[in-house]
mmCIF file of C-alpha atoms in Angstrom:
data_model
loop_
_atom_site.group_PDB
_atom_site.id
_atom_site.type_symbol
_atom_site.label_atom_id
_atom_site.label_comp_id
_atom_site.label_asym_id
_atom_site.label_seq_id
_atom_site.Cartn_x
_atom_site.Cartn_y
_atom_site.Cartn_z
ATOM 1 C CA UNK E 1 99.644 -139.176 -44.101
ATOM 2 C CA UNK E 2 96.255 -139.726 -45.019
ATOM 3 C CA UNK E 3 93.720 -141.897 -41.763
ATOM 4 C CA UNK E 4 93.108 -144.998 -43.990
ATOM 5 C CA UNK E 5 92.080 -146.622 -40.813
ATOM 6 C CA UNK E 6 89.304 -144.045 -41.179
ATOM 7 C CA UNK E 7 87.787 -146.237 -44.041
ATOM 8 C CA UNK E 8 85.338 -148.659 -42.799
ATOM 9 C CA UNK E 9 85.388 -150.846 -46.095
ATOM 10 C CA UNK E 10 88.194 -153.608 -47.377
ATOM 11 C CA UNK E 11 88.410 -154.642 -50.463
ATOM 12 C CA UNK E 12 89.549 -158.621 -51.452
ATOM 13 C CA UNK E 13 93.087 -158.315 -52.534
ATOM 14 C CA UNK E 14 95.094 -161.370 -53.653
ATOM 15 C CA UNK E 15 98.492 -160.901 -52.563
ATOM 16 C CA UNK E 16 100.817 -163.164 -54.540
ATOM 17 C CA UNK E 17 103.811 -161.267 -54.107
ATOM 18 C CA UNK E 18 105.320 -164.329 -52.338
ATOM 19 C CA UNK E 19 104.344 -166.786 -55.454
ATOM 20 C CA UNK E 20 104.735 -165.050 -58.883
ATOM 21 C CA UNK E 21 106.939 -165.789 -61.387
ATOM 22 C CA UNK E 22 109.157 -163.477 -62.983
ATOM 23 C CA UNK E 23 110.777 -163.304 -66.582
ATOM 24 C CA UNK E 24 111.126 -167.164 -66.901
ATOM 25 C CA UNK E 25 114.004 -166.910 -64.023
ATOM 26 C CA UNK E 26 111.806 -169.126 -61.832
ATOM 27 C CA UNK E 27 110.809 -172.584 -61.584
ATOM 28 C CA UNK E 28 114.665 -173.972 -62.969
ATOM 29 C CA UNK E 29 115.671 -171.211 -65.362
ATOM 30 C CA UNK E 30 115.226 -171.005 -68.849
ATOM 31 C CA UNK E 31 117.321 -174.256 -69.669
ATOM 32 C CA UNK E 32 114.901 -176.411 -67.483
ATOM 33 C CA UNK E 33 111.660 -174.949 -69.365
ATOM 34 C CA UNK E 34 113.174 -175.961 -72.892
ATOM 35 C CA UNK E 35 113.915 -179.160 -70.939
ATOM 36 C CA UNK E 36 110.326 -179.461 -69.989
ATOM 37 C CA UNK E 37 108.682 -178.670 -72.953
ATOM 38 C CA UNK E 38 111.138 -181.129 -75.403
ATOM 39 C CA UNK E 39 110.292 -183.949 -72.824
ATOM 40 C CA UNK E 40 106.193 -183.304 -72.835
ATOM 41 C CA UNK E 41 106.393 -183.014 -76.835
ATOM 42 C CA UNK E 42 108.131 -186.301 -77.191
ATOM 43 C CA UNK E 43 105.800 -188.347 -74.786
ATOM 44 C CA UNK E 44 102.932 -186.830 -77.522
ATOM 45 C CA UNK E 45 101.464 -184.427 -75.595
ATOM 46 C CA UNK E 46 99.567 -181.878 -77.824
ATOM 47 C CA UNK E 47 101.240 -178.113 -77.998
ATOM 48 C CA UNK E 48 98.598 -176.411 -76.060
ATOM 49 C CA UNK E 49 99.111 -178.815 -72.915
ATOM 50 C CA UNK E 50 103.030 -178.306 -73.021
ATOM 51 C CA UNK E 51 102.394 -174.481 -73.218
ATOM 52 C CA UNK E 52 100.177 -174.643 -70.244
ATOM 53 C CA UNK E 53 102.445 -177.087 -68.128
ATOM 54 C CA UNK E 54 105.531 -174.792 -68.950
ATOM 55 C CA UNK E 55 103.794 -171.580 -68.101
ATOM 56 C CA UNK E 56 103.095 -173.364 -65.030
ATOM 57 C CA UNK E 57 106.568 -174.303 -64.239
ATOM 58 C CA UNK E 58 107.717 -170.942 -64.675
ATOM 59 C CA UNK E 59 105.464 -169.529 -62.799
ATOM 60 C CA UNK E 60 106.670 -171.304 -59.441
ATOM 61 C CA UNK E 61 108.862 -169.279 -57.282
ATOM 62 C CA UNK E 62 112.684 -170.191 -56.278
ATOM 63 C CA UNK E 63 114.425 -170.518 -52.928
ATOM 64 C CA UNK E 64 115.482 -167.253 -53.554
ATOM 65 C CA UNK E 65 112.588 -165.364 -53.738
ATOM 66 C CA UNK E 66 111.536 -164.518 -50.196
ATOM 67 C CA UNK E 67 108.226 -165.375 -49.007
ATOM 68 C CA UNK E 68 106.499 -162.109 -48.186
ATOM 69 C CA UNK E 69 103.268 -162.507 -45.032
ATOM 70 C CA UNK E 70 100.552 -163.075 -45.801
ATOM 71 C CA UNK E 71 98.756 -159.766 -44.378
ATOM 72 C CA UNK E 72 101.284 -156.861 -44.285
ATOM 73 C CA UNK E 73 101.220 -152.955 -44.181
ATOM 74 C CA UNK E 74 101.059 -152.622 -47.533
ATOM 75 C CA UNK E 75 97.915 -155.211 -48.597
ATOM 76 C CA UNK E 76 95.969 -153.694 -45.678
ATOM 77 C CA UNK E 77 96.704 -150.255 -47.571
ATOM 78 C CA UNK E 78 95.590 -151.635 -50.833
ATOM 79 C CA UNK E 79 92.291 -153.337 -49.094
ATOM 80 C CA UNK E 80 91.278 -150.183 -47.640
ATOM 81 C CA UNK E 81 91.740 -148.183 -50.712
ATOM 82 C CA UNK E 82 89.785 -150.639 -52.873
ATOM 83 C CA UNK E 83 87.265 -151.386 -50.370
ATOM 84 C CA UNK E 84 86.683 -146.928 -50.716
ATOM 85 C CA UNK E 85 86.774 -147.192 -54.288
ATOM 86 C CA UNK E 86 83.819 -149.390 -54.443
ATOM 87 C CA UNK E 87 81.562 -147.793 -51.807
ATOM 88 C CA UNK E 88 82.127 -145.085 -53.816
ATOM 89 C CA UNK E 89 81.318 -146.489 -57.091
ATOM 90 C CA UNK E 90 78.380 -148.881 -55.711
ATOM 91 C CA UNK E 91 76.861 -145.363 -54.542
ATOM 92 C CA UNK E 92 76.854 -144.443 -58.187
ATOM 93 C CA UNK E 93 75.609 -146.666 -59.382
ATOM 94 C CA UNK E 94 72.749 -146.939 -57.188
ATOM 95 C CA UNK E 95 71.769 -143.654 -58.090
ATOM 96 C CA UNK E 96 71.245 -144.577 -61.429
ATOM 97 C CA UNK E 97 69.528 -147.883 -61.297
ATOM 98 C CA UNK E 98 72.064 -150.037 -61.349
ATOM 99 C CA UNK E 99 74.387 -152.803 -59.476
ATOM 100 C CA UNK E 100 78.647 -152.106 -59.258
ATOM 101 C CA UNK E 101 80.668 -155.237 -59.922
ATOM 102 C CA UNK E 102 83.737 -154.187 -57.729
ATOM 103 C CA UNK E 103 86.898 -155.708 -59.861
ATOM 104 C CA UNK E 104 89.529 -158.271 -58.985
ATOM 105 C CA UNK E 105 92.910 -157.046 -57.518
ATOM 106 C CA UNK E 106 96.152 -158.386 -57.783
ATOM 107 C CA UNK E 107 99.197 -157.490 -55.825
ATOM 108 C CA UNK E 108 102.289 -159.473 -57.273
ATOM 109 C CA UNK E 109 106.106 -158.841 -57.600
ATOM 110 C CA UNK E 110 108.024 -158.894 -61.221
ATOM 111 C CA UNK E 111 105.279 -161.124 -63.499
ATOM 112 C CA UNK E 112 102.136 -163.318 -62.503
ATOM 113 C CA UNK E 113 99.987 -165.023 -64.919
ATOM 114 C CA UNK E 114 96.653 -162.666 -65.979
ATOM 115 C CA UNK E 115 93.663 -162.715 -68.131
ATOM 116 C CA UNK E 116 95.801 -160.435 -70.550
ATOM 117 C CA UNK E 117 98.875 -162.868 -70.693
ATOM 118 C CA UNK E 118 102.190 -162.133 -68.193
ATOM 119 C CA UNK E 119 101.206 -159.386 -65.726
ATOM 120 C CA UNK E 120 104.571 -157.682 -65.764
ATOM 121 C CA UNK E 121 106.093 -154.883 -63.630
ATOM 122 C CA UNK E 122 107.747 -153.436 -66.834
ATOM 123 C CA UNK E 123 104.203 -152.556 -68.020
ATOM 124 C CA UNK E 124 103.337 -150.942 -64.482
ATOM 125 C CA UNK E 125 100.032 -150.664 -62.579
ATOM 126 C CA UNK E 126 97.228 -151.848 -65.308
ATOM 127 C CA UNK E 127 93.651 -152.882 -65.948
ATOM 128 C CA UNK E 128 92.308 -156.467 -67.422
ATOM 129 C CA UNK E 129 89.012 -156.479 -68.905
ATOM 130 C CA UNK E 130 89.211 -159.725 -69.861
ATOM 131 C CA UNK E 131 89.579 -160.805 -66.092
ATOM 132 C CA UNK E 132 88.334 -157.547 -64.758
ATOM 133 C CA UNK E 133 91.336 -157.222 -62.652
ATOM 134 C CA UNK E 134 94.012 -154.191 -61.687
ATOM 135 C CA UNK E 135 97.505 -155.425 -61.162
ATOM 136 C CA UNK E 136 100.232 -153.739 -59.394
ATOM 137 C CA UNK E 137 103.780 -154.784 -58.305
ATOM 138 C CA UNK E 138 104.436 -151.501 -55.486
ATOM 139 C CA UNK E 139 108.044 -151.517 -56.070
ATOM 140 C CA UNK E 140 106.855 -149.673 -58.995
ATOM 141 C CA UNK E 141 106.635 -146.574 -56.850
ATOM 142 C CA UNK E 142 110.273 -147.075 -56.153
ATOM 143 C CA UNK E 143 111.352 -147.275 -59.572
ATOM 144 C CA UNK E 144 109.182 -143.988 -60.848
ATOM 145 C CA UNK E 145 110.455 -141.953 -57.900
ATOM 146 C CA UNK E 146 114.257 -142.713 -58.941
ATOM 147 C CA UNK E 147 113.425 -142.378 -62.282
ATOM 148 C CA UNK E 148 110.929 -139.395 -63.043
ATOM 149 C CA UNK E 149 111.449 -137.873 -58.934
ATOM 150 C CA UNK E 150 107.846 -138.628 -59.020
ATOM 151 C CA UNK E 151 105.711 -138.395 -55.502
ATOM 152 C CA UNK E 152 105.312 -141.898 -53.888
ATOM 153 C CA UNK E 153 103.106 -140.773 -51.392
ATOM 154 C CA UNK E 154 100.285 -142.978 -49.796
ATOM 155 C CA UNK E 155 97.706 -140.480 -51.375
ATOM 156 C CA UNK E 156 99.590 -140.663 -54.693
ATOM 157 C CA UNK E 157 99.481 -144.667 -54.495
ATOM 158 C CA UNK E 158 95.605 -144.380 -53.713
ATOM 159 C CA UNK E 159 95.345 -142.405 -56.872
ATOM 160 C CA UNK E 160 96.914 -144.859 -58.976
ATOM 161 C CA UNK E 161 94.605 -148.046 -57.631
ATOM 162 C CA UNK E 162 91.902 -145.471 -58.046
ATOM 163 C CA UNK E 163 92.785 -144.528 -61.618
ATOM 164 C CA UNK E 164 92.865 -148.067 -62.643
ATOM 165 C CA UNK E 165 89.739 -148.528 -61.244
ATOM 166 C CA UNK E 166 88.675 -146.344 -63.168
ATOM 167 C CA UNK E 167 89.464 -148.349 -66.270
ATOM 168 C CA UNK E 168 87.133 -151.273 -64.987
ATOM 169 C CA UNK E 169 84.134 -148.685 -64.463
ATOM 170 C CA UNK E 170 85.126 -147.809 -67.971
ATOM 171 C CA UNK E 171 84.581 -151.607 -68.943
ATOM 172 C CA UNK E 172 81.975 -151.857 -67.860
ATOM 173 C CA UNK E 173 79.938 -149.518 -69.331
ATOM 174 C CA UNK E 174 81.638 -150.160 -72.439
ATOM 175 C CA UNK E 175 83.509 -146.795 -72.607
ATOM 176 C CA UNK E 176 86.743 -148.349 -73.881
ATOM 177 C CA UNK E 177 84.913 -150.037 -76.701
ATOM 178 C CA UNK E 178 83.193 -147.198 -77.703
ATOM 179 C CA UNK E 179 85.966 -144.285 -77.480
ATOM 180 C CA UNK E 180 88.933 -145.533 -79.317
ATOM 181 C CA UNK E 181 91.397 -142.040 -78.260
ATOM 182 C CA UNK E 182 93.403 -144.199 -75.221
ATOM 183 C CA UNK E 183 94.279 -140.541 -74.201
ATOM 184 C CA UNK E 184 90.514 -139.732 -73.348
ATOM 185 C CA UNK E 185 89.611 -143.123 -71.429
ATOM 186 C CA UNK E 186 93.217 -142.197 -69.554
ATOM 187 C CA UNK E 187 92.247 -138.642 -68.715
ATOM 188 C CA UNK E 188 88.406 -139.956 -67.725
ATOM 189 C CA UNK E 189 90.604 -142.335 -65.273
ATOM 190 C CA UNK E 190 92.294 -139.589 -63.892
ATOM 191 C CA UNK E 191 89.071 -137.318 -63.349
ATOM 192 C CA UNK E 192 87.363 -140.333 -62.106
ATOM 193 C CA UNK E 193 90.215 -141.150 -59.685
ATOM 194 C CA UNK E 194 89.776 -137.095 -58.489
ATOM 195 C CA UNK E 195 85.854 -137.328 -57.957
ATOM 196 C CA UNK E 196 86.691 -140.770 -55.939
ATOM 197 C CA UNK E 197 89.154 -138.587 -53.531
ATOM 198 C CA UNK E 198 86.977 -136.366 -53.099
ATOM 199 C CA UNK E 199 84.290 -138.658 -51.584
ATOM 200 C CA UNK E 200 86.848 -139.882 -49.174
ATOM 201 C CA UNK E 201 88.642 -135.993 -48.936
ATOM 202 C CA UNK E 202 87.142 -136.126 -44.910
ATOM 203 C CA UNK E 203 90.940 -138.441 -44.197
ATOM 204 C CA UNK E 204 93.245 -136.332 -45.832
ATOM 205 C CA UNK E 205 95.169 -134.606 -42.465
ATOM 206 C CA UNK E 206 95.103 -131.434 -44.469
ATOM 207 C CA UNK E 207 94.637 -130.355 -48.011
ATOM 208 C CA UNK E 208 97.831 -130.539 -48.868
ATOM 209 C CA UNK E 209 97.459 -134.216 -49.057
ATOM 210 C CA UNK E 210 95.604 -133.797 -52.236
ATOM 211 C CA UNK E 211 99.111 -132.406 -53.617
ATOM 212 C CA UNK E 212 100.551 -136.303 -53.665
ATOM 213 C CA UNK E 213 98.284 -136.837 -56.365
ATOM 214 C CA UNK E 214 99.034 -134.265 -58.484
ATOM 215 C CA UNK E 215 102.728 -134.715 -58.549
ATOM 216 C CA UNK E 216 102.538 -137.805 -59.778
ATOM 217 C CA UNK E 217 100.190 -136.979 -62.308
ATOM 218 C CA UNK E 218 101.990 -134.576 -63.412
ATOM 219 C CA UNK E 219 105.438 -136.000 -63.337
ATOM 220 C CA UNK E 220 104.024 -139.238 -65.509
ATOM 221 C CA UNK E 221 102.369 -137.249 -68.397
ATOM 222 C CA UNK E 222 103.255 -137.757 -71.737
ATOM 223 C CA UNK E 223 105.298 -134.798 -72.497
ATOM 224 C CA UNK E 224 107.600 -134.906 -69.241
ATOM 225 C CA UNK E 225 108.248 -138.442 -69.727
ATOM 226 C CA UNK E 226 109.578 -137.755 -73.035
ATOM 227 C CA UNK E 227 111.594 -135.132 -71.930
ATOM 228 C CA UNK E 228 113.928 -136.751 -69.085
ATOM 229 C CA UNK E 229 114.164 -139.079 -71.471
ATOM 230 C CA UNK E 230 115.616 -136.928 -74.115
ATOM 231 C CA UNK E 231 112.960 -137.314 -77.379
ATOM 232 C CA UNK E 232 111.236 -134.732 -78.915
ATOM 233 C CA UNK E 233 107.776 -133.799 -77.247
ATOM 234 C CA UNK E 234 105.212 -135.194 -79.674
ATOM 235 C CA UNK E 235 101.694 -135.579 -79.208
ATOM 236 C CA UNK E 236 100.598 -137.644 -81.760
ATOM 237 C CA UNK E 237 102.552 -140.137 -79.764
ATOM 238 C CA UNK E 238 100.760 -139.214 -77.005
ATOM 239 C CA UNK E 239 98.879 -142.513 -74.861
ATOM 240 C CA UNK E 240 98.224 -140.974 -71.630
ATOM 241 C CA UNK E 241 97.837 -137.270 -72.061
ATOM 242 C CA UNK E 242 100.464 -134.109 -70.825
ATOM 243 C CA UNK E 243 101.461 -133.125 -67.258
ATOM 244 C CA UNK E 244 98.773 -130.335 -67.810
ATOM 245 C CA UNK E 245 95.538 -132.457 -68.960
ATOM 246 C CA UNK E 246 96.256 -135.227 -66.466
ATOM 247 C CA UNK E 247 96.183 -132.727 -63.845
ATOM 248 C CA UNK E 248 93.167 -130.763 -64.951
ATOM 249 C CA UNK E 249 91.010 -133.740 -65.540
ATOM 250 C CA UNK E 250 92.246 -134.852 -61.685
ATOM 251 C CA UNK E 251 90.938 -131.279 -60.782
ATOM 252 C CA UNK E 252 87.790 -131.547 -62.290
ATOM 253 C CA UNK E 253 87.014 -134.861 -60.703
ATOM 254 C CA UNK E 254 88.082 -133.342 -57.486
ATOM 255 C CA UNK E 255 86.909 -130.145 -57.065
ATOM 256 C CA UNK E 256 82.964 -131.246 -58.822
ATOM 257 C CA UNK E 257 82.803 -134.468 -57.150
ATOM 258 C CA UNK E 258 80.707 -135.254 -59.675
ATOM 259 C CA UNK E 259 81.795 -138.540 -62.529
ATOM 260 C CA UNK E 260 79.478 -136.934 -65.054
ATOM 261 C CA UNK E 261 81.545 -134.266 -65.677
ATOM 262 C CA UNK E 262 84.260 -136.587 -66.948
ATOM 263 C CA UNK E 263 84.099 -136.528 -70.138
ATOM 264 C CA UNK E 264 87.662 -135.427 -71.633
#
C-alpha cells in the first residue's frame, strides 16, 4: 500500500456521505414529495419554489441511513490525494505564469444535489464544470470490482480522483470546449492522472504499485466493458477510449512526467 501519510498536503473534502439523498427514497418517500408539492401549488406558490422546496425534502436523509463520522479512513485518503493533486498542478502552473484554482470535492453516498443536477452513483466518479467539483460515492469501487473484477486498490482509487481532476484542469483551460472527441479529453485525463503519479511515484512501496492503476484502466475501457457485457465491440460508440489507449496514455503521463505530452 502506497505511504499517503507521506503527503504533506490535504485537500478540503466535503464529506456528505452521512446527509445525501438518494433516488427520492429519502425525506418521506415518493408519496410524501407528491404530497408536498400538491400542498405548496395550492397555497400559490410559483413552480420554481415548489421544485426547490421538494428537491430539498428529498434530499434529507432517513432514520435509516446511518450517520457516517465525520473524519474517517477513507476522507483522510481522499484529502491527501487531492491535497497531491494540487501541489502538483499549482507547480504547473507556476511554471507557466499562471495561478491553479484547486476544484471542489464531494464525497457522498447514492445521490447529492450538484451544479450538474442529481450527483448519482449510477453515473460513477465525475467532473462539474459548472461547480468545478469531482464527485464520488467509494462504494463505487465495490460495485466495479464485482462487476468488471476491476483493481480497487488505494493507488487505483488515487488514479480515479486524479483522472477527474484532470477534467477540471481541462476546464479550465477550456480544453473541453475546444475538443469536442469526449474520447480525447478522457485519454488526456488518464495521461494527466499518470504524469500526476509520477510526481508523487517517491510513496509507492515498490513499483508494482503503479500496476493498481493500470488494471483498472484497463478493465474500464470501452471495448472490455462491452464485452462482459455481451455487445458487439464498436468504436464509434466509444466515450472513454479501449483497454489499450487508456493504458498507453496512463504510460505516457507516467513514464514522461511531463502534461505537455498529453495530447491524445
Amino acid at each position: 500500500m502506497a505511504v499517503w501519510d507521506k503527503l504533506g498536503s490535504s485537500g478540503n473534502v466535503d464529506d456528505r456521505r452521512g446527509a445525501s439523498g438518494g433516488r427520492l427514497a429519502f425525506g418521506g418517500g415518493l408519496t410524501g414529495l407528491l404530497l408536498t408539492a400538491a400542498v405548496l401549488l395550492l397555497s400559490g406558490q410559483s413552480g420554481s419554489q415548489v421544485l426547490e422546496t421538494v428537491l430539498n425534502q428529498a434530499l434529507q436523509p432517513t432514520s435509516q441511513q446511518a450517520a457516517l463520522p465525520a473524519d474517517d479512513s477513507y476522507r483522510a485518503f481522499a484529502e491527501k490525494v487531492l491535497g497531491s493533486t494540487n501541489d502538483y498542478w499549482t507547480g504547473v502552473y507556476r511554471a507557466n505564469g499562471q495561478s491553479y484554482t484547486p476544484p471542489s470535492f464531494v464525497l457522498f453516498r447514492s445521490a447529492t444535489s450538484s451544479g450538474c443536477g442529481f450527483a448519482s452513483s449510477d453515473v460513477g466518479p465525475h467532473y462539474c464544470p459548472a461547480d468545478a467539483t469531482v464527485y464520488l460515492d467509494e462504494t463505487f469501487f465495490d460495485e466495479i470490482h464485482s462487476s468488471l473484477n476491476a483493481n480497487k486498490g488505494d493507488v487505483a482509487q488515487a488514479y480515479v480522483i486524479a483522472h477527474e481532476v484532470g477534467h477540471h484542469v481541462q476546464n479550465l483551460d477550456g480544453t473541453n470546449q475546444r475538443q469536442s472527441d469526449p474520447v480525447k479529453l478522457e485519454l488526456q485525463a488518464d495521461c494527466y492522472a499518470g504524469a500526476w503519479a509520477q510526481s508523487i511515484k517517491d510513496i509507492f512501496e515498490n513499483e508494482a504499485e503503479i500496476n493498481e492503476a493500470l488494471d483498472l484502466a484497463s478493465a474500464i475501457g470501452d471495448d472490455r466493458i462491452q464485452q462482459r457485457s455481451g455487445a458487439q465491440v464498436n468504436p464509434e460508440t466509444w466515450t472513454h477510449g479501449s483497454s489499450e489507449q487508456r493504458v498507453t496514455w496512463f504510460k505516457t503521463g507516467f513514464n514522461s512526467g511531463d502534461p505537455n505530452r498529453c495530447q491524445p
